[in-house]
Short mmCIF file of C-alpha atoms (C1' of nucleotides) in Angstrom, two decimals:
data_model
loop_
_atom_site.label_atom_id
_atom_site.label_comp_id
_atom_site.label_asym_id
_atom_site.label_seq_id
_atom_site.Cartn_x
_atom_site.Cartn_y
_atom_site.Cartn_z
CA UNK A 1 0.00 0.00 0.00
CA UNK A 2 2.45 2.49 1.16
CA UNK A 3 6.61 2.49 0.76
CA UNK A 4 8.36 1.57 4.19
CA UNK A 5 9.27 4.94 4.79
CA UNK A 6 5.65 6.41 4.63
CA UNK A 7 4.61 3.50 6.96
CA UNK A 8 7.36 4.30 9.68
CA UNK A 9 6.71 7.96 8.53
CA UNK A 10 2.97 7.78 9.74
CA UNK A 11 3.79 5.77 12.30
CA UNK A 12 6.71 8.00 13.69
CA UNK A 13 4.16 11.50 13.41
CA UNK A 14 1.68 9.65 15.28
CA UNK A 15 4.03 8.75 18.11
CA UNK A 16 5.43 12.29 18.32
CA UNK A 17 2.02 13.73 18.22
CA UNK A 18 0.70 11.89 21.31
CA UNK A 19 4.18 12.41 23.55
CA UNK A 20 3.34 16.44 22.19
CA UNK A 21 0.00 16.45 23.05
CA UNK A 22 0.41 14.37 25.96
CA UNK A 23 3.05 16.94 27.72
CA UNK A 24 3.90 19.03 25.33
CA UNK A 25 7.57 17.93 25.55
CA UNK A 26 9.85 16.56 22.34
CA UNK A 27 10.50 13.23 22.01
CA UNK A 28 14.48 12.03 20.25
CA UNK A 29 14.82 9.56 17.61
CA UNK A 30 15.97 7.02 19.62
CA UNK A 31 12.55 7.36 21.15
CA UNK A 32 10.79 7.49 18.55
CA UNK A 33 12.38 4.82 16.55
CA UNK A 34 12.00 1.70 19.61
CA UNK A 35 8.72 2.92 20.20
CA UNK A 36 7.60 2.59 16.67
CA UNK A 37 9.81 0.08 15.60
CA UNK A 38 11.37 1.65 12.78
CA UNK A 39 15.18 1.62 12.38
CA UNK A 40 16.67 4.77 13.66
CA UNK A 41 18.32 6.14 11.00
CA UNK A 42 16.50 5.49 8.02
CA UNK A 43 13.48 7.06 10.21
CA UNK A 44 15.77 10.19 10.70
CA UNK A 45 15.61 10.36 6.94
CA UNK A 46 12.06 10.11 7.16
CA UNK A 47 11.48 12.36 9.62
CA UNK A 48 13.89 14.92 8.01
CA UNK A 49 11.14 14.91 5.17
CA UNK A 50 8.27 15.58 7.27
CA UNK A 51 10.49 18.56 8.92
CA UNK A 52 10.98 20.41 5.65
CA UNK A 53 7.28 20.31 4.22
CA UNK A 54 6.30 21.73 7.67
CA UNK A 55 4.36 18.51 9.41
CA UNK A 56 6.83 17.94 12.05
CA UNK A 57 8.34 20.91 13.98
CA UNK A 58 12.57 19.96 15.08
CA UNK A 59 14.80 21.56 17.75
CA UNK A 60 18.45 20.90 17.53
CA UNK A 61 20.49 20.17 21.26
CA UNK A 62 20.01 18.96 24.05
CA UNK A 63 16.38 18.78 25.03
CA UNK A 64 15.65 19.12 21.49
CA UNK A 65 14.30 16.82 19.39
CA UNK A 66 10.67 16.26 17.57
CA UNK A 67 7.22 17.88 18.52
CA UNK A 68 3.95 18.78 17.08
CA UNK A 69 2.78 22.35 17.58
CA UNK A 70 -0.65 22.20 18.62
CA UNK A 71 -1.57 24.05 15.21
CA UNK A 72 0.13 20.90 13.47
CA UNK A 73 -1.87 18.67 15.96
CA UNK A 74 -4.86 20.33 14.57
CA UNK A 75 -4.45 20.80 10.97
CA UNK A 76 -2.14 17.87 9.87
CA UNK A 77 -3.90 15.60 7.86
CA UNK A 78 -2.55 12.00 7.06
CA UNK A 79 -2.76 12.88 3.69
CA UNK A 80 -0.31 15.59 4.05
CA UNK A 81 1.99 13.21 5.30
CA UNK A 82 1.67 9.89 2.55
CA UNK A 83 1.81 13.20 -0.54
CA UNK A 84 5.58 14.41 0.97
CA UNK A 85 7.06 10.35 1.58
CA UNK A 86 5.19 8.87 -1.19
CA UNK A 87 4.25 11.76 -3.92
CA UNK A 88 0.46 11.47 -5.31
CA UNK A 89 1.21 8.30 -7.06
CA UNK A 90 -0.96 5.67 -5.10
CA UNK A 91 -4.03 8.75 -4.89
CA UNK A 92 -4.56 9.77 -8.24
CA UNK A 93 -2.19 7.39 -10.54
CA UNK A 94 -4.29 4.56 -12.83
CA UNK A 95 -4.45 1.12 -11.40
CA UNK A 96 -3.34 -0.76 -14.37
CA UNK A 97 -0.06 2.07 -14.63
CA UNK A 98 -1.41 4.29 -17.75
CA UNK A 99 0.23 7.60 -17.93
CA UNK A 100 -2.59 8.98 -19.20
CA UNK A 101 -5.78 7.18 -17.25
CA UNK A 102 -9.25 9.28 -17.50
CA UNK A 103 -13.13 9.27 -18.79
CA UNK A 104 -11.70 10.48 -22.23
CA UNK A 105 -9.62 7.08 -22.15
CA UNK A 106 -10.30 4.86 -19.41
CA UNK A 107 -8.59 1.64 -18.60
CA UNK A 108 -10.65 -1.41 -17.75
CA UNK A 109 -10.44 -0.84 -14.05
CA UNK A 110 -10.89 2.77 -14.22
CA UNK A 111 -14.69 2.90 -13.51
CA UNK A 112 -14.23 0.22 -10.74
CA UNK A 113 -11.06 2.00 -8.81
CA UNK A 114 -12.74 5.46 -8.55
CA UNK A 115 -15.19 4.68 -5.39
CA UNK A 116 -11.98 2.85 -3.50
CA UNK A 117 -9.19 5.70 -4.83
CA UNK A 118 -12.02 8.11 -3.15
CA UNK A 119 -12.47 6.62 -0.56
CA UNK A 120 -9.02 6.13 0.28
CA UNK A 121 -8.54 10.11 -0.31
CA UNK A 122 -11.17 10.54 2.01
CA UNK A 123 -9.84 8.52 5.38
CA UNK A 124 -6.84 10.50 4.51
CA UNK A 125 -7.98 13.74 4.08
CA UNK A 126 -10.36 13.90 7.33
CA UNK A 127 -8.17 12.02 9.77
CA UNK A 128 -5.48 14.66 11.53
CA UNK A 129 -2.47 12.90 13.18
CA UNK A 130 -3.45 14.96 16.42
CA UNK A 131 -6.74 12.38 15.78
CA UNK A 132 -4.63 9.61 15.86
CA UNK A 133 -2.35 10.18 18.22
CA UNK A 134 -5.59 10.59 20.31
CA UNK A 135 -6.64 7.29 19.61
CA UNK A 136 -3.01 5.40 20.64
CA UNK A 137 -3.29 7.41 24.06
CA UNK A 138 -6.28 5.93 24.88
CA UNK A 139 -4.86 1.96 23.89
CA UNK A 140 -7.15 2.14 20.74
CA UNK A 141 -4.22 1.67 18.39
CA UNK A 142 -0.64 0.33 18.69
CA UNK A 143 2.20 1.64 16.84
CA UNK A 144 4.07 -1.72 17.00
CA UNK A 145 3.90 -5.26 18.23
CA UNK A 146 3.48 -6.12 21.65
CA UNK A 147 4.52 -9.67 21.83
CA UNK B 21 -0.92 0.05 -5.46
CA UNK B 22 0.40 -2.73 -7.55
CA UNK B 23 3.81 -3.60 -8.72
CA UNK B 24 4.99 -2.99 -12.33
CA UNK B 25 5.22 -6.76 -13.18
CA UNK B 26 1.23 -6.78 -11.91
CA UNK B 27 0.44 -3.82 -13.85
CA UNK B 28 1.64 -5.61 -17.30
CA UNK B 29 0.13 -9.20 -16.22
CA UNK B 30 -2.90 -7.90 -15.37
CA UNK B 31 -2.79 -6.00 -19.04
CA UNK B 32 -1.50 -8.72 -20.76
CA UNK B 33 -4.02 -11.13 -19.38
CA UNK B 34 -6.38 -8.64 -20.50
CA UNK B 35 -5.40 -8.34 -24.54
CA UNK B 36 -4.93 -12.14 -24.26
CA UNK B 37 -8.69 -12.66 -23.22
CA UNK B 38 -9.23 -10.42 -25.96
CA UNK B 39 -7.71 -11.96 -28.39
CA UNK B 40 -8.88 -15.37 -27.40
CA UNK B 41 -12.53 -14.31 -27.14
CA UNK B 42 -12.17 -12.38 -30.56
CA UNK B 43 -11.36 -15.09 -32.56
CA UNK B 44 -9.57 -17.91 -30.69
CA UNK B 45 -6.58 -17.48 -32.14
CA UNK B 46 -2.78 -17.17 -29.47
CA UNK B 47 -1.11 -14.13 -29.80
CA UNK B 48 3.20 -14.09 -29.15
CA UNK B 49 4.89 -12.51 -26.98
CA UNK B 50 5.92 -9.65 -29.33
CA UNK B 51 2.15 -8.55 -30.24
CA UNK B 52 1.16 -9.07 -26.18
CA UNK B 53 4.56 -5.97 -25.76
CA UNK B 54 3.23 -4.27 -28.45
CA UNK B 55 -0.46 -3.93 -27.73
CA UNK B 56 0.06 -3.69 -23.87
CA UNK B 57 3.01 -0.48 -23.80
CA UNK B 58 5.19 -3.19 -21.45
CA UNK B 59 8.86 -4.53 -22.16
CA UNK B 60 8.77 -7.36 -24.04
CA UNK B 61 11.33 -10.12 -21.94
CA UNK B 62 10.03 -8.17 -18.39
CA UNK B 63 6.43 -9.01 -19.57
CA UNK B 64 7.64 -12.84 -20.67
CA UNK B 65 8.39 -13.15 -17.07
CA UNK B 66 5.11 -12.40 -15.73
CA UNK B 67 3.50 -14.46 -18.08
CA UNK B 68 5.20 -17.16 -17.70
CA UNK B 69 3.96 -16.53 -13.63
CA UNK B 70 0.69 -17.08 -14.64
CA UNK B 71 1.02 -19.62 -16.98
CA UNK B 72 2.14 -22.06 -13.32
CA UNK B 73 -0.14 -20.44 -11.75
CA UNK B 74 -2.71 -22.05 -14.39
CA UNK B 75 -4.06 -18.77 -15.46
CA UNK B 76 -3.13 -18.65 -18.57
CA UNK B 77 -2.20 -21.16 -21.15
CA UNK B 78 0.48 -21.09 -23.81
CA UNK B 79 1.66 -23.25 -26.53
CA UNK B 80 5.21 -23.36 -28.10
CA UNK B 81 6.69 -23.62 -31.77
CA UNK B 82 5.12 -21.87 -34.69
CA UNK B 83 1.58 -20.64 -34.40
CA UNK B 84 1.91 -20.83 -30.55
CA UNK B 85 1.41 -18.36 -28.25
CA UNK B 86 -0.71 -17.09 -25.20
CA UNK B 87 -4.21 -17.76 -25.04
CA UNK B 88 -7.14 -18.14 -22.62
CA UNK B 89 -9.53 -21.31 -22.97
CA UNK B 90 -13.33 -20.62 -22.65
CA UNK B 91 -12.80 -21.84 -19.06
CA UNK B 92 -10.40 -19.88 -18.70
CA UNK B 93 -12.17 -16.65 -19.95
CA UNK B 94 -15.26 -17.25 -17.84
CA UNK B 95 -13.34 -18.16 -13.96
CA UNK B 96 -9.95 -16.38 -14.01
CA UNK B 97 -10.48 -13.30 -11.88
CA UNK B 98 -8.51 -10.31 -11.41
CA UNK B 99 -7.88 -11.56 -7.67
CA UNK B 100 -5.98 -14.60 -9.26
CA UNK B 101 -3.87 -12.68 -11.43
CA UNK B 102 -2.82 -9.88 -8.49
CA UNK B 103 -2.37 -12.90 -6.08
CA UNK B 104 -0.41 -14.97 -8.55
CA UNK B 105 1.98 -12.09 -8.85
CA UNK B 106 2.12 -9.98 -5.99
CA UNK B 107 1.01 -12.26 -3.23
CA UNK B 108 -1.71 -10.89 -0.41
CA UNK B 109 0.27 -7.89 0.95
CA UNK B 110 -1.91 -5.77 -0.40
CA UNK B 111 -5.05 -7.71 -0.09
CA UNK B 112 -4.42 -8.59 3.55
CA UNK B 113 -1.53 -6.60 5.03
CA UNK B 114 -1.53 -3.70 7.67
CA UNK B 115 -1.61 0.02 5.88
CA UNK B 116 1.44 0.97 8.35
CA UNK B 117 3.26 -2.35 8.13
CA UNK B 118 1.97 -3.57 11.60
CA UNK B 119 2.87 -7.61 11.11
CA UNK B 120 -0.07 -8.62 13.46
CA UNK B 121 -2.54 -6.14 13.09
CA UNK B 122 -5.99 -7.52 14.39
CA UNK B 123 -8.89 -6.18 16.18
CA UNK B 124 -7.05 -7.72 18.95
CA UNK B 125 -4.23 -4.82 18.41
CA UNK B 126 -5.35 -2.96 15.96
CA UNK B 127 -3.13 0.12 14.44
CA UNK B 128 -4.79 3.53 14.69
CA UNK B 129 -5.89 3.42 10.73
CA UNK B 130 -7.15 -0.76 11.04
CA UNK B 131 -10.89 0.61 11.21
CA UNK B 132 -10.79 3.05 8.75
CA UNK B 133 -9.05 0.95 6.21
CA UNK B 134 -11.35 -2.33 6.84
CA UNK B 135 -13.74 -0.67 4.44
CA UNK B 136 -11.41 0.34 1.55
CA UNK B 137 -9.79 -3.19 1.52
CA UNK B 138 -13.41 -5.00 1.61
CA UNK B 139 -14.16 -3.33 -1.52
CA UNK B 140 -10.96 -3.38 -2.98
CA UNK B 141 -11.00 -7.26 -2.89
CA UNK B 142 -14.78 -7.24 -3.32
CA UNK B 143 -13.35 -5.40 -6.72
CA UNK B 144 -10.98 -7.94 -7.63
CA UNK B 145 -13.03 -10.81 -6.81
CA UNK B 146 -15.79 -9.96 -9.17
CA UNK B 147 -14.34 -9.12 -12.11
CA UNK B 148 -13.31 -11.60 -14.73
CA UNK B 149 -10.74 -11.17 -17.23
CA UNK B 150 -13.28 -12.41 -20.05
CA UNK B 151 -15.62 -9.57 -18.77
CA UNK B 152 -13.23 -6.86 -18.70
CA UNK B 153 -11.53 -8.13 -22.01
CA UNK B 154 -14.89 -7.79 -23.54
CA UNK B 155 -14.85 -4.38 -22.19
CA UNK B 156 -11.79 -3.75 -23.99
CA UNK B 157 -13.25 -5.16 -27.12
CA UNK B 158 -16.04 -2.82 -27.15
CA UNK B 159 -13.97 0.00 -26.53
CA UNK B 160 -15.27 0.76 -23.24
CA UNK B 161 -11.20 0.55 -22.30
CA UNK B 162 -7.63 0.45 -23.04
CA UNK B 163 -4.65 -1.11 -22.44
CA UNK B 164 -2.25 1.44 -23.59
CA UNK B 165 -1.68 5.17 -24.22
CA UNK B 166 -2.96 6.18 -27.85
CA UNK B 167 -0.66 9.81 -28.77
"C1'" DT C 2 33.07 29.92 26.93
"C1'" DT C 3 33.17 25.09 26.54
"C1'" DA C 4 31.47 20.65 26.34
"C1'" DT C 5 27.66 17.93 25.33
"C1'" DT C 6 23.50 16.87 23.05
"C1'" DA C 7 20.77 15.77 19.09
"C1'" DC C 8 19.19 16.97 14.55
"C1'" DC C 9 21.12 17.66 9.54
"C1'" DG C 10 23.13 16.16 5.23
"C1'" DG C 11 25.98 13.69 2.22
"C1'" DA C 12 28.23 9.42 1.06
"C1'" DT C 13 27.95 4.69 0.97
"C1'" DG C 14 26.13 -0.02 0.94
"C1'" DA C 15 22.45 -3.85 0.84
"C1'" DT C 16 18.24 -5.53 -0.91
"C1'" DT C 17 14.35 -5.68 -3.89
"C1'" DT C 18 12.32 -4.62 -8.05
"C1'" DT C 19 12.65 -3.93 -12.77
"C1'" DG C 20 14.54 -5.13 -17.04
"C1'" DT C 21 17.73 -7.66 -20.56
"C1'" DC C 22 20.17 -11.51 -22.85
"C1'" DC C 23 20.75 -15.91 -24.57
"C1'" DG C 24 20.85 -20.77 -24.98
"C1'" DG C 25 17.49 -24.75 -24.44
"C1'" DT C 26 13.37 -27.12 -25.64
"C1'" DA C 27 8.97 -28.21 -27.50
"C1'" DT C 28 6.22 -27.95 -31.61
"C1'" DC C 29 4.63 -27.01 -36.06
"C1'" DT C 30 5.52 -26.93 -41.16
"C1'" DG C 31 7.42 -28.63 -45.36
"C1'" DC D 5 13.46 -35.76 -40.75
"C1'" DA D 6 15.08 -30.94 -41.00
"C1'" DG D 7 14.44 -26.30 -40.09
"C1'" DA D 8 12.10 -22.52 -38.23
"C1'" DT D 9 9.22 -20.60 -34.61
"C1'" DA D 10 8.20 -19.15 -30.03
"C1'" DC D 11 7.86 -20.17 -25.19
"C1'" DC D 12 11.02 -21.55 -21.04
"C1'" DG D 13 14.63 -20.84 -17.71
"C1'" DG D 14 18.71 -19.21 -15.78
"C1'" DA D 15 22.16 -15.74 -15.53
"C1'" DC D 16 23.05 -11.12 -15.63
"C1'" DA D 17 22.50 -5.87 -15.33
"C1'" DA D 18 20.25 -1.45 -14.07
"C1'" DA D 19 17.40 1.23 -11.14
"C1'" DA D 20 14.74 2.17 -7.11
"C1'" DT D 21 14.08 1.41 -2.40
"C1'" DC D 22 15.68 0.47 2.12
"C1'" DA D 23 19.20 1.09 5.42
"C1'" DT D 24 23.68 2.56 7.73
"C1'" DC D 25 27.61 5.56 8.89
"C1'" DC D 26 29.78 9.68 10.12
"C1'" DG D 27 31.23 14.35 10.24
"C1'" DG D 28 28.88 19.03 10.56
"C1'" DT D 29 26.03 22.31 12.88
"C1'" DA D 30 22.88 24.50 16.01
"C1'" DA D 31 21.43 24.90 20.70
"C1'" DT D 32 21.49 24.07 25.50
"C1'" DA D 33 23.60 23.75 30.06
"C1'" DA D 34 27.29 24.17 33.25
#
DNA sequence: TTATTACCGGATGATTTTGTCCGGTATCTG
DNA sequence: CAGATACCGGACAAAATCATCCGGTAATAA
């Protein structure tokens, strides 16, 4: 569905949005990376993404590390997230891989994909990772196995 | 959503129905390339996938080829095909890569995607390559760019 | 100021996916 | 039977993805 480094990217911007919203205070990559489960430095790579298109707030030194304002808590949609890993390929791109994929010149599938493809747009567009983060604080979703 | 090699063996199968349906007749390797926008030895690969996987049937020497048989035409779903090349991660895996992902511990997005993935194999399971090669044949859809 | 902390960024390497090449083999035609 | 055709199968190569390493830099704390 998604690359590996959208899925520890989602996962990651969850985790930091709970510790933010839990205390407010900024959680390392260490951290984040054994809580998640994500190897640590490919998730700094990750993570480095998220910084520049403005999802994830960073603060260098000691006591630094990653946090979500409570404007990103808000506003940040999951979407916003899978579009800077993953580009718009898996939301908008044809099923069957034509460049060119539309009612003028459909492929088979095209008809059948659009309710799914919109869907999926939709669980991404109105879920905020504040929203999400919610939902792991309260044990309603894991960001890794338990065994 | 689906890998390259899926992409072309789903649009192979697809022309080959097609073809089959048409007139009966195999068509080679080089037409299937052709027809389809795919690289021609990448695309023998994947057919040859679904040939074991009893998909699709081919015949060697001159005047072989690919071809579907009647039985073929009417039971082979799209589901086979995406299974016989990229397995069930995308059918059955977690969205964020979760390896046991249940109700039982369910990832903050396991709800929201439960619907999406119903009716993406709902999708797959219903659709026939004879019935969306016919589609093909009426022009209702296409396998390839036209410039 | 100085030392430490922790993110940043580039280089590098491993693995998977994508794609090519070519000899082997089965099969049809003459 | 002989020759040509076209799929089969393994080896090989290129590109993308996944992953690691390490020095640089900003910021904090003593």
């Amino acid at each position: 569905m998604f690359s590996k480094a959208c899925e520890y990217g989602i996962r990651a911007a969850i985790y930091i949005g709970q510790q933010s919203a839990d205390s407010g205070r900024r959680v390392g990559l260490r951290d984040i990376a054994t809580e998640v489960g994500s190897p640590e430095a490919f998730t700094a790579k990750v993570l480095q993404q998220l910084v520049r298109a403005g999802l994830v707030t960073s603060v260098k030194g000691p006591t630094g590390g990653f946090t979500l304002t409570p404007e990103q808590l808000r506003t940040v949609t999951l979407r916003q997230v899978v579009l800077a890993i993953d580009g718009g390929q898996m939301l908008q791109g044809c099923a069957l891989g034509l460049t060119q994929c539309s009612a003028k010149q459909p492929c088979p599938l095209h008809y059948q994909f659009l309710p799914i493809r919109d869907q999926l747009n939709e669980v991404l567009r109105t879920h905020t990772i504040g929203e999400l983060a919610g939902k792991v604080h309260d044990g309603l979703g894991f960001l890794r196995q338990f065994s």
